Amino acid sequence: TAARPVEFRLVSATNRPLPDLVREKAFREDLYHRLNVLEVVAPPLRARREDIPLLADAFRDEAAARLGVAAPAFGAGVVSALERYPFPGNVRELKHLMERLVALAEAGEITVDSLPEAVRTYVPKPGSEPGAKVEPESLLDDGGISLPEVEERLLREAIRQSGGNLSEAARRLGISYTTLRYRAGKLGLG
């Protein structure tokens, strides 16, 4: 029955820009202005890959402490595989992954083989990463290289990395299976 002063802080998060929602009339403008006292923009994990090793260490240690086990070491190639992966589930996905890896770690080590297939086999498409540029010069050897030679090298490498599985090689290259079969056959690779 009596008013009582209280201190109150509201912290909210969204994965959609509220100003856009206000313009689209999908979020109340007055509520937006009441909430928007201090805005902190946190870019997704895929846009700050340099944080992945630090976060992975912290989440691994946290999970190990919670489970009462020694924190397993990261084996060769694990951190680079984590840095390549885009983490569509953002930081939460990395945290849950570390919990799973710690719980299942054998012989005190997290190996590349213990990573989920999606993380282990992810290959970013050239130019698909934030801020990435395709550098044609990087494909040139000392005297230059022809386009058919580049295509052949790329196909050979994709097929090699996929263990001869043409469907997997096509997926890695971002082309259809039919296109890969045609191009590989033309070059005598399939």
Short mmCIF file of N, CA, C and O in Angstrom, two decimals, residues 94-173:
data_model
loop_
_atom_site.label_atom_id
_atom_site.label_comp_id
_atom_site.label_asym_id
_atom_site.label_seq_id
_atom_site.Cartn_x
_atom_site.Cartn_y
_atom_site.Cartn_z
N LEU A 94 30.28 -22.49 -28.57
CA LEU A 94 31.65 -22.81 -28.18
C LEU A 94 31.70 -23.33 -26.74
O LEU A 94 32.38 -24.32 -26.45
N LYS A 95 30.95 -22.70 -25.84
CA LYS A 95 30.93 -23.12 -24.44
C LYS A 95 30.40 -24.55 -24.31
O LYS A 95 30.99 -25.39 -23.64
N HIS A 96 29.30 -24.85 -24.99
CA HIS A 96 28.73 -26.19 -24.92
C HIS A 96 29.66 -27.22 -25.55
O HIS A 96 29.78 -28.35 -25.06
N LEU A 97 30.33 -26.83 -26.62
CA LEU A 97 31.29 -27.73 -27.25
C LEU A 97 32.43 -28.07 -26.28
O LEU A 97 32.82 -29.23 -26.16
N MET A 98 32.95 -27.06 -25.58
CA MET A 98 34.03 -27.31 -24.63
C MET A 98 33.56 -28.23 -23.50
O MET A 98 34.30 -29.12 -23.07
N GLU A 99 32.34 -28.04 -23.02
CA GLU A 99 31.81 -28.92 -21.98
C GLU A 99 31.76 -30.37 -22.46
O GLU A 99 32.16 -31.29 -21.75
N ARG A 100 31.27 -30.56 -23.69
CA ARG A 100 31.17 -31.91 -24.25
C ARG A 100 32.56 -32.52 -24.43
O ARG A 100 32.80 -33.68 -24.08
N LEU A 101 33.51 -31.72 -24.94
CA LEU A 101 34.86 -32.24 -25.19
C LEU A 101 35.57 -32.61 -23.90
O LEU A 101 36.29 -33.61 -23.84
N VAL A 102 35.39 -31.80 -22.85
CA VAL A 102 36.02 -32.10 -21.56
C VAL A 102 35.43 -33.39 -20.99
O VAL A 102 36.15 -34.26 -20.50
N ALA A 103 34.11 -33.52 -21.07
CA ALA A 103 33.44 -34.71 -20.53
C ALA A 103 33.86 -35.98 -21.25
O ALA A 103 33.94 -37.05 -20.65
N LEU A 104 34.18 -35.87 -22.54
CA LEU A 104 34.51 -37.05 -23.33
C LEU A 104 36.01 -37.23 -23.59
O LEU A 104 36.40 -38.17 -24.29
N ALA A 105 36.83 -36.31 -23.08
CA ALA A 105 38.28 -36.36 -23.35
C ALA A 105 38.89 -37.66 -22.84
O ALA A 105 38.58 -38.12 -21.75
N GLU A 106 39.74 -38.21 -23.67
CA GLU A 106 40.45 -39.44 -23.30
C GLU A 106 41.93 -39.13 -23.17
O GLU A 106 42.49 -38.34 -23.94
N ALA A 107 42.58 -39.74 -22.19
CA ALA A 107 44.02 -39.59 -21.96
C ALA A 107 44.42 -38.13 -21.76
O ALA A 107 45.51 -37.73 -22.15
N GLY A 108 43.53 -37.33 -21.18
CA GLY A 108 43.86 -35.95 -20.85
C GLY A 108 44.11 -35.05 -22.03
O GLY A 108 44.82 -34.05 -21.91
N GLU A 109 43.54 -35.39 -23.20
CA GLU A 109 43.77 -34.57 -24.39
C GLU A 109 42.52 -34.49 -25.25
O GLU A 109 41.80 -35.48 -25.41
N ILE A 110 42.28 -33.31 -25.78
CA ILE A 110 41.22 -33.11 -26.77
C ILE A 110 41.90 -33.14 -28.13
O ILE A 110 42.78 -32.33 -28.40
N THR A 111 41.52 -34.09 -28.96
CA THR A 111 42.15 -34.25 -30.27
C THR A 111 41.22 -33.76 -31.37
O THR A 111 40.02 -33.58 -31.15
N VAL A 112 41.76 -33.57 -32.55
CA VAL A 112 40.95 -33.17 -33.70
C VAL A 112 39.87 -34.21 -33.96
O VAL A 112 38.73 -33.86 -34.29
N ASP A 113 40.20 -35.48 -33.76
CA ASP A 113 39.22 -36.55 -33.99
C ASP A 113 38.05 -36.49 -33.02
O ASP A 113 36.97 -37.01 -33.32
N SER A 114 38.24 -35.87 -31.85
CA SER A 114 37.14 -35.77 -30.89
C SER A 114 36.20 -34.60 -31.20
O SER A 114 35.13 -34.50 -30.60
N LEU A 115 36.59 -33.73 -32.13
CA LEU A 115 35.72 -32.62 -32.53
C LEU A 115 34.55 -33.14 -33.34
O LEU A 115 34.69 -34.12 -34.07
N PRO A 116 33.40 -32.49 -33.26
CA PRO A 116 32.27 -32.89 -34.11
C PRO A 116 32.67 -32.75 -35.59
O PRO A 116 33.49 -31.89 -35.95
N GLU A 117 32.10 -33.58 -36.43
CA GLU A 117 32.45 -33.57 -37.85
C GLU A 117 32.30 -32.19 -38.48
O GLU A 117 33.12 -31.76 -39.27
N ALA A 118 31.23 -31.46 -38.10
CA ALA A 118 31.00 -30.14 -38.68
C ALA A 118 32.17 -29.19 -38.40
O ALA A 118 32.55 -28.40 -39.25
N VAL A 119 32.75 -29.28 -37.21
CA VAL A 119 33.88 -28.43 -36.84
C VAL A 119 35.16 -28.95 -37.50
O VAL A 119 35.94 -28.18 -38.06
N ARG A 120 35.34 -30.25 -37.44
CA ARG A 120 36.56 -30.89 -37.95
C ARG A 120 36.74 -30.70 -39.45
O ARG A 120 37.84 -30.49 -39.93
N THR A 121 35.64 -30.74 -40.20
CA THR A 121 35.76 -30.73 -41.66
C THR A 121 35.38 -29.40 -42.30
O THR A 121 35.41 -29.28 -43.51
N TYR A 122 35.06 -28.39 -41.48
CA TYR A 122 34.62 -27.11 -42.06
C TYR A 122 35.76 -26.45 -42.83
O TYR A 122 36.87 -26.32 -42.34
N VAL A 123 35.46 -26.06 -44.06
CA VAL A 123 36.41 -25.34 -44.90
C VAL A 123 35.71 -24.08 -45.39
O VAL A 123 34.74 -24.17 -46.14
N PRO A 124 36.17 -22.89 -44.96
CA PRO A 124 35.50 -21.67 -45.41
C PRO A 124 35.72 -21.45 -46.90
O PRO A 124 36.78 -21.78 -47.44
N LYS A 125 34.70 -20.92 -47.53
CA LYS A 125 34.83 -20.57 -48.94
C LYS A 125 35.67 -19.30 -49.03
O LYS A 125 35.52 -18.41 -48.20
N PRO A 126 36.54 -19.20 -50.03
CA PRO A 126 37.36 -17.99 -50.16
C PRO A 126 36.46 -16.75 -50.23
O PRO A 126 35.49 -16.71 -50.97
N GLY A 127 36.81 -15.76 -49.42
CA GLY A 127 36.07 -14.51 -49.43
C GLY A 127 34.79 -14.54 -48.62
O GLY A 127 34.08 -13.55 -48.56
N SER A 128 34.45 -15.69 -47.99
CA SER A 128 33.19 -15.79 -47.26
C SER A 128 33.30 -15.29 -45.83
O SER A 128 32.31 -15.04 -45.18
N GLU A 129 34.51 -15.18 -45.32
CA GLU A 129 34.69 -14.74 -43.94
C GLU A 129 34.64 -13.23 -43.85
O GLU A 129 34.98 -12.54 -44.80
N PRO A 130 34.19 -12.69 -42.70
CA PRO A 130 34.13 -11.24 -42.55
C PRO A 130 35.49 -10.60 -42.79
O PRO A 130 36.49 -11.03 -42.23
N GLY A 131 35.52 -9.61 -43.65
CA GLY A 131 36.76 -8.90 -43.94
C GLY A 131 37.72 -9.65 -44.84
O GLY A 131 38.80 -9.16 -45.14
N ALA A 132 37.36 -10.85 -45.27
CA ALA A 132 38.27 -11.64 -46.10
C ALA A 132 38.26 -11.13 -47.53
O ALA A 132 37.24 -10.69 -48.04
N LYS A 133 39.43 -11.17 -48.14
CA LYS A 133 39.54 -10.79 -49.54
C LYS A 133 40.17 -11.95 -50.29
O LYS A 133 41.04 -12.62 -49.77
N VAL A 134 39.72 -12.16 -51.50
CA VAL A 134 40.36 -13.17 -52.33
C VAL A 134 41.57 -12.50 -52.98
O VAL A 134 41.45 -11.46 -53.60
N GLU A 135 42.71 -13.10 -52.77
CA GLU A 135 43.95 -12.57 -53.31
C GLU A 135 44.41 -13.44 -54.47
O GLU A 135 45.00 -14.48 -54.25
N PRO A 136 44.10 -13.05 -55.71
CA PRO A 136 44.50 -13.87 -56.84
C PRO A 136 46.01 -14.10 -56.89
O PRO A 136 46.47 -15.12 -57.34
N GLU A 137 46.77 -13.12 -56.37
CA GLU A 137 48.23 -13.25 -56.41
C GLU A 137 48.69 -14.47 -55.62
O GLU A 137 49.71 -15.06 -55.92
N SER A 138 47.92 -14.87 -54.59
CA SER A 138 48.34 -15.99 -53.77
C SER A 138 48.28 -17.31 -54.54
O SER A 138 48.84 -18.30 -54.12
N LEU A 139 47.58 -17.33 -55.66
CA LEU A 139 47.49 -18.54 -56.46
C LEU A 139 48.62 -18.64 -57.49
O LEU A 139 48.74 -19.63 -58.18
N LEU A 140 49.40 -17.59 -57.59
CA LEU A 140 50.45 -17.58 -58.60
C LEU A 140 51.76 -18.10 -58.06
O LEU A 140 52.19 -17.73 -56.98
N ASP A 141 52.39 -18.96 -58.82
CA ASP A 141 53.74 -19.42 -58.47
C ASP A 141 54.72 -18.41 -59.04
O ASP A 141 54.34 -17.35 -59.51
N ASP A 142 55.99 -18.78 -59.04
CA ASP A 142 57.03 -17.87 -59.53
C ASP A 142 56.72 -17.31 -60.91
O ASP A 142 56.71 -16.11 -61.12
N GLY A 143 56.44 -18.17 -61.87
CA GLY A 143 56.22 -17.71 -63.23
C GLY A 143 54.76 -17.60 -63.60
O GLY A 143 54.42 -17.34 -64.74
N GLY A 144 53.85 -17.82 -62.68
CA GLY A 144 52.43 -17.75 -62.98
C GLY A 144 51.85 -19.14 -63.15
O GLY A 144 52.58 -20.12 -63.29
N ILE A 145 50.56 -19.23 -63.12
CA ILE A 145 49.89 -20.50 -63.24
C ILE A 145 48.62 -20.28 -64.06
O ILE A 145 47.96 -19.25 -63.92
N SER A 146 48.28 -21.23 -64.87
CA SER A 146 47.10 -21.07 -65.72
C SER A 146 45.83 -21.45 -64.96
O SER A 146 45.87 -22.18 -63.97
N LEU A 147 44.70 -20.97 -65.43
CA LEU A 147 43.42 -21.26 -64.81
C LEU A 147 43.13 -22.77 -64.78
O LEU A 147 42.72 -23.29 -63.75
N PRO A 148 43.37 -23.52 -65.87
CA PRO A 148 43.15 -24.97 -65.80
C PRO A 148 44.03 -25.64 -64.74
O PRO A 148 43.60 -26.59 -64.08
N GLU A 149 45.27 -25.13 -64.55
CA GLU A 149 46.14 -25.70 -63.52
C GLU A 149 45.59 -25.42 -62.12
O GLU A 149 45.64 -26.28 -61.24
N VAL A 150 45.05 -24.23 -61.91
CA VAL A 150 44.45 -23.89 -60.62
C VAL A 150 43.27 -24.81 -60.35
O VAL A 150 43.12 -25.37 -59.26
N GLU A 151 42.42 -24.99 -61.38
CA GLU A 151 41.25 -25.85 -61.23
C GLU A 151 41.67 -27.27 -60.89
O GLU A 151 41.12 -27.89 -59.98
N GLU A 152 42.67 -27.78 -61.60
CA GLU A 152 43.11 -29.15 -61.35
C GLU A 152 43.67 -29.30 -59.94
O GLU A 152 43.33 -30.25 -59.23
N ARG A 153 44.48 -28.34 -59.49
CA ARG A 153 45.04 -28.40 -58.14
C ARG A 153 43.93 -28.36 -57.08
O ARG A 153 43.97 -29.10 -56.10
N LEU A 154 42.96 -27.48 -57.30
CA LEU A 154 41.86 -27.34 -56.36
C LEU A 154 41.04 -28.62 -56.28
O LEU A 154 40.71 -29.09 -55.19
N LEU A 155 40.74 -29.20 -57.43
CA LEU A 155 39.97 -30.44 -57.45
C LEU A 155 40.75 -31.58 -56.80
O LEU A 155 40.20 -32.34 -56.00
N ARG A 156 42.03 -31.71 -57.14
CA ARG A 156 42.86 -32.76 -56.55
C ARG A 156 42.89 -32.64 -55.02
O ARG A 156 42.74 -33.64 -54.31
N GLU A 157 43.10 -31.41 -54.54
CA GLU A 157 43.20 -31.20 -53.10
C GLU A 157 41.87 -31.50 -52.40
O GLU A 157 41.85 -32.12 -51.34
N ALA A 158 40.76 -31.07 -52.98
CA ALA A 158 39.45 -31.33 -52.38
C ALA A 158 39.17 -32.84 -52.33
O ALA A 158 38.67 -33.35 -51.33
N ILE A 159 39.51 -33.53 -53.41
CA ILE A 159 39.30 -34.99 -53.45
C ILE A 159 40.22 -35.68 -52.45
O ILE A 159 39.81 -36.59 -51.74
N ARG A 160 41.46 -35.21 -52.35
CA ARG A 160 42.40 -35.79 -51.38
C ARG A 160 41.90 -35.58 -49.95
O ARG A 160 41.85 -36.51 -49.16
N GLN A 161 41.50 -34.34 -49.63
CA GLN A 161 41.03 -34.04 -48.27
C GLN A 161 39.75 -34.79 -47.92
O GLN A 161 39.47 -35.03 -46.76
N SER A 162 38.99 -35.14 -48.93
CA SER A 162 37.73 -35.86 -48.72
C SER A 162 37.92 -37.37 -48.77
O SER A 162 36.94 -38.11 -48.78
N GLY A 163 39.15 -37.82 -48.85
CA GLY A 163 39.43 -39.25 -48.89
C GLY A 163 38.86 -39.93 -50.11
O GLY A 163 38.47 -41.09 -50.05
N GLY A 164 38.77 -39.21 -51.24
CA GLY A 164 38.24 -39.78 -52.48
C GLY A 164 36.72 -39.73 -52.57
O GLY A 164 36.15 -40.13 -53.58
N ASN A 165 36.05 -39.21 -51.56
CA ASN A 165 34.59 -39.10 -51.57
C ASN A 165 34.20 -37.88 -52.38
O ASN A 165 34.35 -36.74 -51.93
N LEU A 166 33.69 -38.11 -53.60
CA LEU A 166 33.38 -37.00 -54.50
C LEU A 166 32.23 -36.13 -53.99
O LEU A 166 32.22 -34.92 -54.20
N SER A 167 31.27 -36.71 -53.31
CA SER A 167 30.16 -35.92 -52.74
C SER A 167 30.69 -34.93 -51.72
O SER A 167 30.31 -33.77 -51.70
N GLU A 168 31.58 -35.42 -50.85
CA GLU A 168 32.18 -34.56 -49.83
C GLU A 168 33.07 -33.50 -50.47
O GLU A 168 33.07 -32.34 -50.07
N ALA A 169 33.82 -33.88 -51.49
CA ALA A 169 34.68 -32.91 -52.19
C ALA A 169 33.83 -31.82 -52.84
O ALA A 169 34.18 -30.63 -52.76
N ALA A 170 32.72 -32.19 -53.43
CA ALA A 170 31.82 -31.20 -54.05
C ALA A 170 31.27 -30.25 -52.99
O ALA A 170 31.22 -29.04 -53.19
N ARG A 171 30.88 -30.80 -51.83
CA ARG A 171 30.37 -29.96 -50.74
C ARG A 171 31.43 -28.96 -50.28
O ARG A 171 31.16 -27.79 -50.11
N ARG A 172 32.64 -29.44 -50.13
CA ARG A 172 33.74 -28.56 -49.70
C ARG A 172 34.00 -27.45 -50.70
O ARG A 172 34.35 -26.34 -50.32
N LEU A 173 33.84 -27.76 -51.97
CA LEU A 173 34.09 -26.77 -53.01
C LEU A 173 32.89 -25.86 -53.26
O LEU A 173 33.00 -24.86 -53.96
#
